[in-house]
PDB file of C-alpha atoms and ligand atoms in Angstrom:
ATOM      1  CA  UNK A   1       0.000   0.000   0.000  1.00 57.00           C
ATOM      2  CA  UNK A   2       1.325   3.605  -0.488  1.00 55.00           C
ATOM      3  CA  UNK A   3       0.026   6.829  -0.569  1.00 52.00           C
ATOM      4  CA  UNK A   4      -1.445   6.825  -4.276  1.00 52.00           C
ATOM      5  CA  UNK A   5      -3.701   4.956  -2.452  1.00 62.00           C
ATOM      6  CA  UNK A   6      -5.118   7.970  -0.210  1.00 77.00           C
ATOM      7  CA  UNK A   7      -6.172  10.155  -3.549  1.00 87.00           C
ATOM      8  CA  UNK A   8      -7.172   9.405  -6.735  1.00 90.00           C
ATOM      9  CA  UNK A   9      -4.496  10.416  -9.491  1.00 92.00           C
ATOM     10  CA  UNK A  10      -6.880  12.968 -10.767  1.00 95.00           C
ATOM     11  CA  UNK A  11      -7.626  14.341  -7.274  1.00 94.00           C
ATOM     12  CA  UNK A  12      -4.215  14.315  -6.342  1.00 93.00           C
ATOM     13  CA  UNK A  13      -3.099  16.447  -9.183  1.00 95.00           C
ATOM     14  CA  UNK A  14      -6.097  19.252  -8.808  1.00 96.00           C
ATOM     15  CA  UNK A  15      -4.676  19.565  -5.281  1.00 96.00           C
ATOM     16  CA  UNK A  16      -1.366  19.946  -6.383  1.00 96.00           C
ATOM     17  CA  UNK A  17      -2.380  22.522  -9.392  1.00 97.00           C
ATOM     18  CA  UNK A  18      -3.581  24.249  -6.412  1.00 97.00           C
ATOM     19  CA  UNK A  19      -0.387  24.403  -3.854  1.00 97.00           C
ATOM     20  CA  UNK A  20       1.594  25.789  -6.810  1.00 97.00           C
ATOM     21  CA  UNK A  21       3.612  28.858  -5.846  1.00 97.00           C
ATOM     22  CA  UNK A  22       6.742  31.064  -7.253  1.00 97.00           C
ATOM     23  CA  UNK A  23       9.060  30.466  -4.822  1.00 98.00           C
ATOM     24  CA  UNK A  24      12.247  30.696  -6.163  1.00 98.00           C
ATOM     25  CA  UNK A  25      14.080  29.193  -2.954  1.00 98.00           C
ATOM     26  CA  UNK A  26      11.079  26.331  -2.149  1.00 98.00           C
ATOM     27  CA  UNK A  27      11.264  25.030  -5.787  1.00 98.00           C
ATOM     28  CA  UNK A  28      15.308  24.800  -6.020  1.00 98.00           C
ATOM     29  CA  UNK A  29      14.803  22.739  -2.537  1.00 98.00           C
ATOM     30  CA  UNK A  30      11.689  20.770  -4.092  1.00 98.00           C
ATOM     31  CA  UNK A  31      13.820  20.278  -6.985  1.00 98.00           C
ATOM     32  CA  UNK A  32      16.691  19.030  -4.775  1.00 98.00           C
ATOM     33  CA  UNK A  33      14.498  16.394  -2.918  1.00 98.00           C
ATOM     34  CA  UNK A  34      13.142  14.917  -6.029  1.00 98.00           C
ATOM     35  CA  UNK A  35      16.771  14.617  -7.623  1.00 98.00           C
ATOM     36  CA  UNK A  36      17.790  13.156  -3.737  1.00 98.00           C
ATOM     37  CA  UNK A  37      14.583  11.195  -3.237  1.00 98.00           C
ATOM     38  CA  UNK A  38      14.256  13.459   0.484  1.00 98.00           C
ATOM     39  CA  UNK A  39      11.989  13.256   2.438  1.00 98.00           C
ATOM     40  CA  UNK A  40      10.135  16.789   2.455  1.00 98.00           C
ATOM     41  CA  UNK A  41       6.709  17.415   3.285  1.00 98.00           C
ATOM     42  CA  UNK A  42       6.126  19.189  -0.633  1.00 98.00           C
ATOM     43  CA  UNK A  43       3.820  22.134  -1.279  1.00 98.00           C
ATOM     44  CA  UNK A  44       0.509  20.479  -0.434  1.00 97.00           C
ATOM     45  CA  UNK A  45       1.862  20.357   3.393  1.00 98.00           C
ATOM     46  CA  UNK A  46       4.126  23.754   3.471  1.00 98.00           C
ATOM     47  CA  UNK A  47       0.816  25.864   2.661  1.00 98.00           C
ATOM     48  CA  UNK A  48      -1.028  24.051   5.404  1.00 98.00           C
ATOM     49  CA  UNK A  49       1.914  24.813   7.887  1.00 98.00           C
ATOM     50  CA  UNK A  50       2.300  28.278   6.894  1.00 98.00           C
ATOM     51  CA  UNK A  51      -1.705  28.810   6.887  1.00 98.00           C
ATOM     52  CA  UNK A  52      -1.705  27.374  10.398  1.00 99.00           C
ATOM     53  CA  UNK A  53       1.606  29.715  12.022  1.00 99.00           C
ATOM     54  CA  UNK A  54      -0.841  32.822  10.569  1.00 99.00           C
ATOM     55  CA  UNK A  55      -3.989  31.506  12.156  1.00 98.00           C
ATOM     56  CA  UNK A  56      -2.082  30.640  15.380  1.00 98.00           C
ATOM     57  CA  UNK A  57      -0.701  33.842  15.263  1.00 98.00           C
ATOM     58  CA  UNK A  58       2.737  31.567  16.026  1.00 99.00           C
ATOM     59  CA  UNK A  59       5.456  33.202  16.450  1.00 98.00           C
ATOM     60  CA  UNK A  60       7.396  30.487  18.846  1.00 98.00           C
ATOM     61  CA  UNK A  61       7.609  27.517  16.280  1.00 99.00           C
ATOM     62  CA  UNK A  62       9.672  24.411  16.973  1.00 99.00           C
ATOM     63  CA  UNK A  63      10.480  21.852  14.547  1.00 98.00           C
ATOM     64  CA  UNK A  64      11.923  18.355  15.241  1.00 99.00           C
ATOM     65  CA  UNK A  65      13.361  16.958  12.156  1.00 98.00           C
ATOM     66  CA  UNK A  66      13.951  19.628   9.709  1.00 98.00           C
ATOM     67  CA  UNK A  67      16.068  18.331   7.595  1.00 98.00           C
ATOM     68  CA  UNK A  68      17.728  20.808   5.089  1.00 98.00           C
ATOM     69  CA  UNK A  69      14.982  23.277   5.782  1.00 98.00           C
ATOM     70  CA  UNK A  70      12.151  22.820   3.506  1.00 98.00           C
ATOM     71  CA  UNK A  71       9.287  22.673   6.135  1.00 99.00           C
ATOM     72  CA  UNK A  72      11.275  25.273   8.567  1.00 99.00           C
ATOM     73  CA  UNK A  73      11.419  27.862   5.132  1.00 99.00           C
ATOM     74  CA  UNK A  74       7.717  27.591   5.500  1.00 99.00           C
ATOM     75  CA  UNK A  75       7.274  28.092   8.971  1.00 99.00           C
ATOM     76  CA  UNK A  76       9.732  31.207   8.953  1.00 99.00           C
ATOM     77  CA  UNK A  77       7.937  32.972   5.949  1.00 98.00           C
ATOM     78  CA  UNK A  78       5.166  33.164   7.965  1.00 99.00           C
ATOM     79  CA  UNK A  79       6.560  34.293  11.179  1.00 99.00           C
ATOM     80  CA  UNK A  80       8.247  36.855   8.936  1.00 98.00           C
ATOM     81  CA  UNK A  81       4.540  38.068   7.902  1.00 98.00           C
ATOM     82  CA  UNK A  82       3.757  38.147  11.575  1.00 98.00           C
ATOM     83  CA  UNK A  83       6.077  40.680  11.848  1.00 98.00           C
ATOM     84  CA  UNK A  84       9.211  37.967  13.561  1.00 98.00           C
ATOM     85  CA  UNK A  85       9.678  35.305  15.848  1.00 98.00           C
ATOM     86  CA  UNK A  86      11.767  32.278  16.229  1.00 98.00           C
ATOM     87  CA  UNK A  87      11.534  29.139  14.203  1.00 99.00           C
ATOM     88  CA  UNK A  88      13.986  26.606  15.450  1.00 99.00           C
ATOM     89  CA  UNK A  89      15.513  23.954  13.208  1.00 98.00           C
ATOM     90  CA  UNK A  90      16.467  21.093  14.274  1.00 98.00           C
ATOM     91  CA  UNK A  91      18.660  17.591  13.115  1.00 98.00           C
ATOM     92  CA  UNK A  92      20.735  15.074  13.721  1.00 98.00           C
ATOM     93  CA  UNK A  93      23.041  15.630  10.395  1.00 98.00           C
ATOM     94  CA  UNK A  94      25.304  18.713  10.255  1.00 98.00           C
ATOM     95  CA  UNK A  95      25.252  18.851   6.658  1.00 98.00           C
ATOM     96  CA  UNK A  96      21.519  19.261   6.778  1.00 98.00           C
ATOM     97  CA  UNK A  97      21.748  22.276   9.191  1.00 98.00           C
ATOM     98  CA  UNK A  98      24.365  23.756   6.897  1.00 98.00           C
ATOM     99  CA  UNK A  99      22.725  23.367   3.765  1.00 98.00           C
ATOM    100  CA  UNK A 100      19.178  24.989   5.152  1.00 98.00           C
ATOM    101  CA  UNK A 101      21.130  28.273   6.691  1.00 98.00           C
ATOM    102  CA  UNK A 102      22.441  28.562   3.190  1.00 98.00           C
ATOM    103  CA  UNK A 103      18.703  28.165   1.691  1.00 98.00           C
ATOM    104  CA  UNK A 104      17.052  30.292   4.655  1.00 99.00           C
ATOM    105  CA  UNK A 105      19.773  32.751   4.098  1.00 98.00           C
ATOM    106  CA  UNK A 106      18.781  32.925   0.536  1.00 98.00           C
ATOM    107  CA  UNK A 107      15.254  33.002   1.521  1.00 98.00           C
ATOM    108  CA  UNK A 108      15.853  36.092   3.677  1.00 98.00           C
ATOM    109  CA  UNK A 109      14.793  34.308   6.895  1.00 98.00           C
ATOM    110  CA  UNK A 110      17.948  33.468   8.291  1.00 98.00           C
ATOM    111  CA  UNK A 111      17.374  35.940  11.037  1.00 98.00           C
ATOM    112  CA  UNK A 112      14.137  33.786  12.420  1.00 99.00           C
ATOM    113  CA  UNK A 113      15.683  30.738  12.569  1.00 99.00           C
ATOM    114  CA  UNK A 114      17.692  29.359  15.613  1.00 98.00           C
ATOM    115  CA  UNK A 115      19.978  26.315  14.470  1.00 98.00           C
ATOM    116  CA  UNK A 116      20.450  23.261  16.801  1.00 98.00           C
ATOM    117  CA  UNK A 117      22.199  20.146  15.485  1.00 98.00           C
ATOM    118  CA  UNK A 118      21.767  16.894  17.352  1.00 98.00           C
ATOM    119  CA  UNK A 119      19.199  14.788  18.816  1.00 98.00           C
ATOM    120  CA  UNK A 120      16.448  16.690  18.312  1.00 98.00           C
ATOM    121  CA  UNK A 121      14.177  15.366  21.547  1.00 98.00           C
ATOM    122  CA  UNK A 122      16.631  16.736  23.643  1.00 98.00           C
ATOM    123  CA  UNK A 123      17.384  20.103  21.907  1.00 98.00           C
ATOM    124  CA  UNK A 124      13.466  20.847  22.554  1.00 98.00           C
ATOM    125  CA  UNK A 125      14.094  19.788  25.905  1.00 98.00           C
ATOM    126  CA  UNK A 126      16.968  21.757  26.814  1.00 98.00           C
ATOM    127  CA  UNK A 127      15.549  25.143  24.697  1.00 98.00           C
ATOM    128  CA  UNK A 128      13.912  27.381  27.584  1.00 98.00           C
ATOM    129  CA  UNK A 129      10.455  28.505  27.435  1.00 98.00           C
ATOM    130  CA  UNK A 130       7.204  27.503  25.640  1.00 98.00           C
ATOM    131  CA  UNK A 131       5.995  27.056  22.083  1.00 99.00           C
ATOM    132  CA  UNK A 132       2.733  28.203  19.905  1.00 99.00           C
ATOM    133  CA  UNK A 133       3.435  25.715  17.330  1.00 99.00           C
ATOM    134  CA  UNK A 134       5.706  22.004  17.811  1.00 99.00           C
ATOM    135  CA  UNK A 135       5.937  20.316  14.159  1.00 99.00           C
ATOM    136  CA  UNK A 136       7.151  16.823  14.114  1.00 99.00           C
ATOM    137  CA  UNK A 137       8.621  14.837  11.537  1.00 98.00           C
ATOM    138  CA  UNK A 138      12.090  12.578  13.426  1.00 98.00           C
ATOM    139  CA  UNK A 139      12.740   8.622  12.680  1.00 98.00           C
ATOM    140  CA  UNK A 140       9.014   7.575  13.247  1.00 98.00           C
ATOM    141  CA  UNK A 141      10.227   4.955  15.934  1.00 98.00           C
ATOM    142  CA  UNK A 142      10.496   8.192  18.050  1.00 98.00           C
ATOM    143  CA  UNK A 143       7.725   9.460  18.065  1.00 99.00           C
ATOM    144  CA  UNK A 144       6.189   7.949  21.176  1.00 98.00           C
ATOM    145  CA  UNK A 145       9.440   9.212  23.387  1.00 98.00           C
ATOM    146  CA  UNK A 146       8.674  12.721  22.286  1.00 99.00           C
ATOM    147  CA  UNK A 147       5.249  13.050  23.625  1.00 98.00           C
ATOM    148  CA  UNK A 148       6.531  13.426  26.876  1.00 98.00           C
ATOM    149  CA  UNK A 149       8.761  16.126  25.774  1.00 98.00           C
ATOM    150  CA  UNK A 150       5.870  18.100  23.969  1.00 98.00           C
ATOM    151  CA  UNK A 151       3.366  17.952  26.782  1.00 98.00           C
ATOM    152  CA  UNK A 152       6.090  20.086  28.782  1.00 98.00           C
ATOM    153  CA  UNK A 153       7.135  22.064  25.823  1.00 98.00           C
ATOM    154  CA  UNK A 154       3.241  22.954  24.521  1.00 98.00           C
ATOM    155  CA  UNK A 155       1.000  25.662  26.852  1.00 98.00           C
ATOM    156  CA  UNK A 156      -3.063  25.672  26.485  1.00 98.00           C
ATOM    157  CA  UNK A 157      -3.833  26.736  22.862  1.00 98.00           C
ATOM    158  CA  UNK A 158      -0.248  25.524  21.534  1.00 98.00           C
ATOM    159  CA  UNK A 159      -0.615  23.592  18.347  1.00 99.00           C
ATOM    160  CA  UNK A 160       1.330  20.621  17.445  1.00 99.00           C
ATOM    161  CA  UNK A 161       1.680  19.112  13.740  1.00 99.00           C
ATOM    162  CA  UNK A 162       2.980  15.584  12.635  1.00 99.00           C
ATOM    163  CA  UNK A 163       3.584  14.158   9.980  1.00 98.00           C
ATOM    164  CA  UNK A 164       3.663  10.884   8.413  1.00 98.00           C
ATOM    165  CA  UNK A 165       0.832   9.416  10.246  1.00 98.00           C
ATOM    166  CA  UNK A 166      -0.617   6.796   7.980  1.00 96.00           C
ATOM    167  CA  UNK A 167       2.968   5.754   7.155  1.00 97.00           C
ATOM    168  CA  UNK A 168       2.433   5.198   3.588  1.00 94.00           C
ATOM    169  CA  UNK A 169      -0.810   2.927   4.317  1.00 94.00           C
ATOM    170  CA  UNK A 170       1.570   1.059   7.039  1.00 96.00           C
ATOM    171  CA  UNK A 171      -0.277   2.122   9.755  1.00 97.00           C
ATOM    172  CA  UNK A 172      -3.238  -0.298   8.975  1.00 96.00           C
ATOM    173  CA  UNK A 173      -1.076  -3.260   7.368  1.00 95.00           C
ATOM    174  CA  UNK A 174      -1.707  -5.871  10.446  1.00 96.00           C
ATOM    175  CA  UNK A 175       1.454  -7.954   9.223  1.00 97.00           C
ATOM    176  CA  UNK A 176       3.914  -4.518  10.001  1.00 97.00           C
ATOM    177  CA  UNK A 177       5.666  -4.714  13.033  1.00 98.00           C
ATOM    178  CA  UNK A 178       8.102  -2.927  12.265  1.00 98.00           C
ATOM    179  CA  UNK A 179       9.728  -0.421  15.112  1.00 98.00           C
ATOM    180  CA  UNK A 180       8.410   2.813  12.614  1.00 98.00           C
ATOM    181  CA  UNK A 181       5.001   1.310  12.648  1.00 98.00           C
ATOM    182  CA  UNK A 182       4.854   0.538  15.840  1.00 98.00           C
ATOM    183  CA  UNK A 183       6.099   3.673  16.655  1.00 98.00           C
ATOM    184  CA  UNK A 184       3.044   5.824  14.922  1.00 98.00           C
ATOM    185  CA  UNK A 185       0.977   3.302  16.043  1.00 98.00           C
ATOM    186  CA  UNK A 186       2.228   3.941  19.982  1.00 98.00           C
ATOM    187  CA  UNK A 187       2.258   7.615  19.359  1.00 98.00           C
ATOM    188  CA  UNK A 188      -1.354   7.959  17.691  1.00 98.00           C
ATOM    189  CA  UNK A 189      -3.436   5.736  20.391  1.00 98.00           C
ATOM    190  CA  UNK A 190      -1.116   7.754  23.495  1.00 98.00           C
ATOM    191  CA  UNK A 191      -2.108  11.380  21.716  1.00 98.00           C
ATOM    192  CA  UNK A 192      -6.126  10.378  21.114  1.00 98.00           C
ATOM    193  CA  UNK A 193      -6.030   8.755  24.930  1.00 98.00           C
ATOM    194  CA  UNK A 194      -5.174  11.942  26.569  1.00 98.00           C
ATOM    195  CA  UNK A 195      -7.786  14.788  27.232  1.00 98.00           C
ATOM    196  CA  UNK A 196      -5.960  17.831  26.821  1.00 98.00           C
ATOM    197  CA  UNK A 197      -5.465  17.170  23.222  1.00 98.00           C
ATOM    198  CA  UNK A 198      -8.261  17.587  20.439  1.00 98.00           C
ATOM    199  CA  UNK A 199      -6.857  16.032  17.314  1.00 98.00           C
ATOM    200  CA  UNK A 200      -7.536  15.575  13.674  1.00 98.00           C
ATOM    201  CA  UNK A 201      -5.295  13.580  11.121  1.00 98.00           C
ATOM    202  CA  UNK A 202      -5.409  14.962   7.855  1.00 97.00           C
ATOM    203  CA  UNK A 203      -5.096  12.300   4.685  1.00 94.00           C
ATOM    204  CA  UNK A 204      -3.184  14.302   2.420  1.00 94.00           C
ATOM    205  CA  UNK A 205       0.339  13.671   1.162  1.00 94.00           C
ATOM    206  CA  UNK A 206       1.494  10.692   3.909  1.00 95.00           C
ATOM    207  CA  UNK A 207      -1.069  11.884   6.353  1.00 96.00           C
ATOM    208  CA  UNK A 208      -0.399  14.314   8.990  1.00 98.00           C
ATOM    209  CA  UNK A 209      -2.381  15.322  12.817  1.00 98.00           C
ATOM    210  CA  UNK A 210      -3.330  18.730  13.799  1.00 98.00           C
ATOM    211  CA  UNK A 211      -3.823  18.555  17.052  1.00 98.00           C
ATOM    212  CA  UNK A 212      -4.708  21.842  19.814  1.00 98.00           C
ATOM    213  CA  UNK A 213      -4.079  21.649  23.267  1.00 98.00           C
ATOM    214  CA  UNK A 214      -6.842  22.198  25.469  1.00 97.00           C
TER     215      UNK A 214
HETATM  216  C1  LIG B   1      11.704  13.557   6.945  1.00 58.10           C
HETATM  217  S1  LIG B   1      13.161  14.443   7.143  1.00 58.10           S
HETATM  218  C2  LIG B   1      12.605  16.073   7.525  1.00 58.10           C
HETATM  219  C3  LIG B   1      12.022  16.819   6.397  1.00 58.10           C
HETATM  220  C4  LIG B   1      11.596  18.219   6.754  1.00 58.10           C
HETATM  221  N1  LIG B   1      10.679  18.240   7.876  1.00 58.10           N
HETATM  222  C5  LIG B   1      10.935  18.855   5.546  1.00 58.10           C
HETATM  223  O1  LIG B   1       9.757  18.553   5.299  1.00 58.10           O
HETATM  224  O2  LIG B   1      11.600  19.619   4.864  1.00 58.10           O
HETATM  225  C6  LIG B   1      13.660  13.931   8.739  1.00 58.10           C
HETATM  226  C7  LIG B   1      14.939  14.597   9.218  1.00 58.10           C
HETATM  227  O3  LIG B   1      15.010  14.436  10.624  1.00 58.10           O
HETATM  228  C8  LIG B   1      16.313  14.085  10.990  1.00 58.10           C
HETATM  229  N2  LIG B   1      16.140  13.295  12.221  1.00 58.10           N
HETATM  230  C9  LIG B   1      15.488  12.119  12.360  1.00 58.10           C
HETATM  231  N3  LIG B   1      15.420  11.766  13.658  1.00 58.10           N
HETATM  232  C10 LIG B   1      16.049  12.756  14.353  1.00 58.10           C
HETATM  233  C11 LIG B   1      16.289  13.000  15.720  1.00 58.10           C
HETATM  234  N4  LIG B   1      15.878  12.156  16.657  1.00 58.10           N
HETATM  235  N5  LIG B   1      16.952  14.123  16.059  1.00 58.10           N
HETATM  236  C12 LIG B   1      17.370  15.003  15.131  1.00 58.10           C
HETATM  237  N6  LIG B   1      17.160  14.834  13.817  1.00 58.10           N
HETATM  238  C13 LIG B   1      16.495  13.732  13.429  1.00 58.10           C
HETATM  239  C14 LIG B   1      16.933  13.370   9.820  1.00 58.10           C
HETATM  240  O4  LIG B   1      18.316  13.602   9.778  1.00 58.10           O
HETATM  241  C15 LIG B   1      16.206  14.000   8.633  1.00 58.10           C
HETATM  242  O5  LIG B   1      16.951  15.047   8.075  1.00 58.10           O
END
C-alpha cells in the first residue's frame, strides 16, 4: 500500500495545481528532494503549515526533524509576515543544518531561525520557554518518546503538527511490526487517549495530525 492509495491520481493532481507557488528558494529545494529522493513534506503540506503559524498567530515555532529546511522555510515565511519570531531547526546531520542556513539565508529568513544540530528530543528539551506551534517529523520509531517532551514544551492553545501518520498505508497493514510502525501506532493511540489534546489527522500527502491543546 502507499500513498497513491489515499487520492485518486486525478484528485491528487487538482490539489497539487492548487499548492503551486513562485518560490524561487522552495522550488530549487523541491527540486533538490526529487533529484535526492528526500523526504520533504512538498507544497501540499508547506501551505497548510504556513496557513496554520498565521492563524495561530505563532510566532514560537519548533520543529523536530527539519532536515535541510524545507518545512522550517515555511514556517519562517510566515513568522516573517507576523512581523518575527523564532523558528527553530532542528537535526541530527550537520550537513543538513548547513545546507538549510544557506537556503534560509537565501530566503531572507535566516534571522528567524535558531539552528540546533543533534538529537532533536533533547534540543526541545533543553531550549527554555514555551511554544505556539511544535511540528514533528524525526525517525518515526520516536515518536512515542517525544510526547513526553511536547506535553512540557506545549501551553493551552499551543498547536502541534505531525507528519507521516498513515505511514504510507503502514499504519493499517496488520502484518507490520516494524519499530516505525509501531512507533506511529504507539504515538497515535497515546495522543487520542489523553484529554488535553483535540486532534484531527489529515489524509493528504502521507497523512499528517493537527492537534490543539486544550
Ligand atoms: C523527513 S526528514 C525532515 C524533512 C523536513 N521536515 C521537511 O519537510 O523539509 C527527517 C529529518 O530528521 C532528521 N532526524 C530524524 N530523527 C532525528 C532525531 N531524533 N533528532 C534530530 N534529527 C532527526 C533526519 O536527519 C532527517 O533530516
Amino acid at each position: 500500500m502507499d500513498f497513491a492509495a489515499f487520492l485518486q491520481p486525478q484528485i491528487k493532481t487538482y490539489i497539487d495545481q492548487l499548492s503551486a507557488h513562485d518560490d524561487p528558494v522552495l522550488a530549487e529545494m523541491e527540486a533538490v528532494a526529487a533529484e535526492r529522493n528526500f523526504p520533504i513534506i512538498g507544497p501540499v503540506v508547506g501551505r497548510f503549515l504556513y496557513q496554520t503559524t498565521l492563524i495561530r498567530k505563532a510566532t514560537r515555532v519548533f520543529e523536530l526533524g527539519s532536515g535541510y529546511g524545507y518545512s522550517t522555510l515555511w514556517f519562517a515565511k510566515a513568522v516573517q509576515r507576523l512581523g518575527g519570531g523564532e523558528v527553530f531547526h532542528t537535526d541530527g546531520d550537520r550537513k543538513n543544518s548547513e545546507q538549510a542556513r544557506n537556503y534560509l539565508s537565501r530566503a531572507g529568513v535566516v534571522d528567524l531561525v535558531r539552528f540546533r544540530v543533534g538529537e532533536a528530543i533533547e534540543a526541545l528539551h533543553q531550549t527554555p520557554g514555551l511554544f505556539d506551534l511544535i511540528y514533528m517529523d524525526i525517525d518515526k520509531h520516536q515518536y512515542p518518546d517525544a510526547f513526553p517532551v511536547i506535553r512540557e514544551k506545549l501551553p493551552a492553545g499551543g498547536v502541534l503538527i505531525v507528519d507521516n501518520m498513515l505511514w504510507f498505508g503502514r499504519v493499517v497493514d496488520k502484518n507490520d511490526t516494524s519499530a516505525s510502525t509501531e512507533g506511529i501506532r504507539r504515538f497515535t493511540r497515546a495522543l487520542w487517549a489523553d484529554p488535553e489534546f483535540f486532534t484531527t489527522l489529515v489524509p493528504l500527502r502521507d497523512g499528517f495530525i493537527i492537534s490543539v491543546r486544550m
